[in-house]
Amino acid sequence: MEPQLDLQQIGLSHPRVKQVLDIQRNTAPNRHKLFVAEGLWAHNLLLETGAPVECFFWCPEAIYSDEARKRSSEIAARAYRAYRVSPKTMERICERERPDGMVSIAQLPAWDRDELSFGDSALVLVADAVEIPGNLGTLLRSMDAAGADCLVMTNRRTRLTHPKVFKGSQGMCLTMPSVEFDEVEDAAIWLKRNGFSVYLADTDDARNYREVDYRGRVAFVVGSERYGISKAWYAHGFGRVFVPMLGRADSLNVSVSASVLLYEARAQQDRW
């Protein structure tokens, strides 16, 4: 049975609808780390993680399942604001097909790097100047799969709030702790202070990734899809590791390379 939601109906000219479009286009300032969640699976994740919901948009004509009807009531009750929209407006603000009549503006969590704690064994991935949002999302998804502890971003080129990051990470940007440093030097000092052995993913003067002991606290640094790791990371004398290329291609996609490294470290740390 359709939930009895008594919500104000708004159209394309409403400021909140324009806000959704701005976030989807990734063009406007976004200091509150707002992102757009579409469809049932995304809203189930919002409820599961307790993510703050700034605004919920509901289109009952576009709902296709009983579960979506139930979740609509739950999200509307939690949202700071909630509105009804027409199928035309819903189609305009969505990037995916059939979003089950549910779109929300929600907020990513904020982690304080000085309050993060790590066990005797820990895995951190540093994304240095990664440019493609889909790659950043896949990195987060791989980190979750390998049981990593934290994403560190330096020389940021894309936002965690980009729609393709949320999609590529399968929503793991909500659960994987992430911190950002304006300067590589500060990130390197933070890793050293927390007892991490740091390895740069590179091919020059590097060791085969299978030859390194990854027990303890380990951080891998992966770089830009076009330019690799920025020069500032090489000033600290960190070790370098490479994944052998046995065919004609000269490199792996950054998210694939990071996955190989993370799983090797996890295998050693957990004694697989």
XYZ file of C-alpha atoms in Angstrom:
272
model
C 0.000 0.000 0.000
C 1.325 3.454 -0.938
C 2.595 5.481 2.062
C 0.421 8.423 3.007
C 2.985 11.168 2.665
C 1.596 14.674 2.769
C 4.406 16.524 1.046
C 4.567 19.842 -0.752
C 4.924 19.380 -4.502
C 7.703 21.311 -6.200
C 8.871 21.665 -9.790
C 11.996 22.243 -11.833
C 12.291 25.899 -10.871
C 12.499 25.181 -7.125
C 15.897 26.002 -5.528
C 16.181 22.490 -4.061
C 15.772 20.905 -7.472
C 18.430 23.229 -8.834
C 20.672 22.191 -5.935
C 20.375 18.542 -6.969
C 21.384 19.445 -10.520
C 24.365 21.468 -9.276
C 25.593 18.511 -7.218
C 25.041 16.094 -10.102
C 27.038 18.361 -12.424
C 29.778 18.766 -9.795
C 30.110 22.448 -10.632
C 29.128 24.434 -7.537
C 31.116 24.734 -4.262
C 30.269 21.876 -1.907
C 31.847 22.591 1.463
C 29.247 20.514 3.325
C 30.159 17.363 1.307
C 26.657 16.823 -0.052
C 25.974 14.095 -2.601
C 22.974 12.711 -4.461
C 21.583 9.255 -3.667
C 19.248 7.627 -6.193
C 17.108 4.534 -5.934
C 16.301 1.861 -3.408
C 19.778 0.416 -2.813
C 21.229 3.871 -2.123
C 18.455 4.768 0.310
C 18.783 1.456 2.109
C 22.443 2.385 2.592
C 21.514 5.843 3.903
C 19.248 4.220 6.475
C 21.821 1.568 7.370
C 24.659 4.057 7.905
C 22.590 6.821 9.465
C 23.848 9.370 6.948
C 22.239 12.797 7.367
C 19.589 13.412 4.714
C 19.341 17.075 3.792
C 16.457 16.750 1.348
C 14.274 13.892 0.048
C 12.418 13.966 -3.279
C 9.516 11.530 -3.646
C 7.656 10.552 -6.806
C 4.975 7.953 -5.963
C 4.144 7.418 -9.670
C 7.697 6.126 -10.245
C 7.789 3.630 -7.371
C 7.961 0.003 -8.514
C 8.198 -2.051 -5.316
C 6.606 -2.387 -1.907
C 10.011 -2.048 -0.268
C 10.572 1.313 -1.969
C 7.190 2.517 -0.692
C 8.146 1.556 2.840
C 11.604 3.123 2.603
C 10.110 6.338 1.240
C 8.208 6.848 4.481
C 11.293 6.078 6.564
C 13.537 8.449 4.609
C 10.914 11.219 4.581
C 10.661 10.966 8.369
C 14.445 11.350 8.728
C 15.022 14.031 6.115
C 15.447 17.655 7.115
C 13.185 18.550 4.171
C 10.988 16.355 1.973
C 9.076 17.138 -1.208
C 6.887 15.462 -3.793
C 7.921 15.814 -7.450
C 6.363 14.860 -10.767
C 7.683 12.026 -12.955
C 9.076 14.677 -15.320
C 11.024 16.380 -12.520
C 12.195 13.040 -11.146
C 13.512 12.064 -14.577
C 15.333 15.385 -14.879
C 17.199 15.123 -11.578
C 18.174 11.446 -11.957
C 21.184 9.975 -13.729
C 19.975 6.372 -13.491
C 16.890 4.784 -14.964
C 14.057 3.668 -12.701
C 15.260 5.156 -9.392
C 12.136 3.825 -7.626
C 10.786 7.338 -7.134
C 13.465 8.177 -4.554
C 16.210 10.790 -4.718
C 17.960 12.413 -1.766
C 20.599 14.999 -1.057
C 22.660 13.478 1.747
C 25.921 14.288 3.514
C 29.148 12.326 3.609
C 30.650 11.750 7.060
C 33.629 13.832 8.140
C 36.571 12.034 9.729
C 39.154 13.766 11.901
C 42.585 12.419 10.992
C 43.863 13.139 14.494
C 41.155 10.952 16.017
C 41.597 7.911 13.769
C 43.161 4.921 15.501
C 44.820 1.859 13.979
C 45.566 -1.647 15.169
C 48.925 -3.391 15.084
C 48.127 -4.358 11.497
C 46.556 -1.715 9.280
C 46.148 -0.876 5.606
C 45.985 2.652 4.217
C 45.753 3.686 0.578
C 46.966 7.105 -0.535
C 45.319 8.423 -3.715
C 47.629 11.129 -5.029
C 46.120 13.319 -7.775
C 43.731 10.609 -8.991
C 41.654 12.392 -11.618
C 38.877 10.045 -12.764
C 35.899 9.867 -10.350
C 35.065 6.311 -11.373
C 38.591 5.210 -10.481
C 38.357 6.872 -7.071
C 35.062 5.086 -6.457
C 36.554 1.746 -7.479
C 39.508 2.334 -5.169
C 37.109 2.763 -2.249
C 35.187 -0.367 -3.217
C 38.431 -2.372 -3.435
C 39.591 -0.993 -0.091
C 36.377 -2.141 1.535
C 36.730 -5.587 -0.034
C 40.333 -5.951 1.182
C 39.527 -4.740 4.694
C 41.545 -1.530 4.426
C 41.358 1.083 7.160
C 41.541 4.514 5.565
C 41.824 6.463 2.314
C 44.234 9.396 2.265
C 43.902 11.967 -0.504
C 46.692 14.315 -1.616
C 46.768 16.714 -4.565
C 43.032 16.100 -4.917
C 41.695 16.332 -8.466
C 38.159 15.013 -7.947
C 35.621 15.235 -5.143
C 34.341 12.344 -3.092
C 30.883 13.852 -3.662
C 31.069 13.320 -7.423
C 28.130 11.101 -8.532
C 30.501 8.623 -10.180
C 32.433 8.177 -6.920
C 29.296 7.156 -5.049
C 28.256 4.823 -7.865
C 31.735 3.361 -8.418
C 32.268 2.760 -4.710
C 28.837 1.132 -4.299
C 28.310 3.645 -1.515
C 31.490 2.705 0.351
C 32.421 6.389 0.475
C 29.900 6.441 3.352
C 31.712 3.807 5.382
C 35.415 3.944 4.446
C 37.202 6.606 6.518
C 38.864 9.212 4.311
C 41.078 12.187 5.089
C 42.652 14.839 2.908
C 45.920 16.751 3.124
C 46.676 19.963 1.281
C 50.408 19.192 1.331
C 52.140 15.880 0.631
C 54.640 16.706 3.376
C 51.880 16.772 5.987
C 50.478 13.439 4.783
C 53.929 11.822 4.897
C 54.536 13.119 8.435
C 51.117 11.825 9.539
C 51.844 8.358 8.160
C 55.271 8.250 9.804
C 53.874 9.445 13.112
C 51.313 6.635 13.012
C 53.976 4.016 12.358
C 53.221 3.161 8.726
C 55.675 1.626 6.303
C 54.987 3.490 3.060
C 55.398 2.059 -0.445
C 55.058 3.979 -3.696
C 53.499 2.096 -6.611
C 56.107 2.711 -9.289
C 58.249 0.862 -11.805
C 61.608 2.652 -11.456
C 64.008 1.300 -8.820
C 61.155 -0.784 -7.444
C 60.821 -4.289 -6.017
C 58.382 -6.915 -7.165
C 55.332 -6.489 -4.930
C 55.500 -10.159 -3.884
C 58.987 -9.730 -2.380
C 58.044 -7.232 0.348
C 56.994 -7.884 3.954
C 53.694 -6.084 4.553
C 53.089 -7.127 8.133
C 52.313 -4.304 10.549
C 50.980 -0.949 9.413
C 51.331 -0.432 5.657
C 50.382 2.387 3.300
C 50.451 2.249 -0.499
C 50.645 5.411 -2.600
C 49.078 5.329 -6.078
C 49.151 8.247 -8.456
C 47.499 10.082 -11.295
C 46.295 8.118 -14.291
C 48.390 10.332 -16.579
C 51.374 11.496 -14.549
C 51.822 8.962 -11.761
C 52.803 9.886 -8.218
C 53.779 13.509 -7.619
C 57.470 14.286 -7.061
C 56.955 15.393 -3.453
C 56.347 11.784 -2.386
C 59.828 10.775 -3.553
C 61.587 13.126 -1.145
C 61.033 10.825 1.855
C 62.964 7.750 0.816
C 59.914 5.501 0.855
C 60.157 2.032 -0.696
C 58.790 1.356 -4.174
C 56.912 -1.678 -5.441
C 55.677 -2.732 -8.868
C 53.259 -5.266 -10.301
C 54.927 -7.163 -13.191
C 53.471 -6.570 -16.648
C 53.659 -9.793 -18.663
C 51.934 -8.642 -21.846
C 52.283 -5.686 -24.185
C 50.598 -3.018 -22.031
C 52.979 -0.966 -19.922
C 50.705 -0.373 -16.930
C 47.541 -1.376 -15.093
C 44.556 0.803 -14.316
C 45.246 2.534 -10.996
C 42.347 0.820 -9.224
C 43.411 -2.622 -10.473
C 47.009 -2.048 -9.368
C 45.870 -0.855 -5.941
C 43.629 -3.922 -5.566
C 46.524 -6.288 -6.261
C 48.699 -4.531 -3.665
C 45.973 -4.353 -1.029
C 45.115 -8.035 -1.331
C 48.762 -9.091 -1.142
C 49.177 -7.067 2.039
C 45.943 -8.458 3.478
C 47.051 -12.023 2.668
C 50.291 -11.512 4.578
C 48.722 -9.708 7.522
C 46.014 -12.337 7.960
C 48.378 -15.245 7.123
C 46.222 -16.585 4.294
